[in-house]
XYZ file of C-alpha atoms in Angstrom:
51
model
C 0.000 0.000 0.000
C 1.334 3.404 -0.973
C 1.853 5.935 1.805
C 0.543 8.863 -0.251
C -3.141 7.809 -0.293
C -2.923 6.955 3.396
C -1.452 10.383 4.181
C -4.105 12.065 2.039
C -6.866 10.201 3.881
C -5.326 11.109 7.217
C -4.998 14.744 6.153
C -8.641 14.887 5.075
C -9.772 13.290 8.320
C -7.743 15.757 10.417
C -9.096 18.711 8.432
C -12.630 17.430 8.954
C -12.060 17.045 12.709
C -10.587 20.556 12.962
C -13.579 22.028 11.102
C -15.983 20.118 13.343
C -14.218 21.328 16.488
C -14.137 24.894 15.180
C -17.854 24.749 14.464
C -18.641 23.443 17.943
C -16.483 26.095 19.621
C -18.091 28.887 17.581
C -21.595 27.690 18.412
C -20.690 27.435 22.094
C -19.238 30.975 22.113
C -22.308 32.367 20.351
C -24.620 30.607 22.782
C -22.709 31.687 25.902
C -21.631 35.207 24.902
C -24.625 36.389 22.879
C -26.710 39.130 24.424
C -29.972 40.636 23.233
C -29.688 44.111 21.752
C -32.007 46.981 22.472
C -33.979 48.295 19.560
C -34.234 52.048 19.235
C -35.637 54.468 16.701
C -32.233 56.129 16.195
C -30.547 55.721 12.809
C -27.517 53.475 12.685
C -24.746 52.585 10.266
C -23.271 49.118 10.264
C -19.799 48.683 8.807
C -18.358 45.256 8.147
C -14.965 44.164 6.967
C -14.616 41.075 4.822
C -11.285 39.304 4.818
């Protein structure tokens, strides 16, 4: 058995696990740290930065 396919499979599995962990951590942070915002009649500007 060639090592390359095995390493590729391992790499894909690790990447999947990292994405899964990242997703779980983000959801946990959002759930724990999210706070309701107050709605007002004042105008607002929302600026976002995309990376």
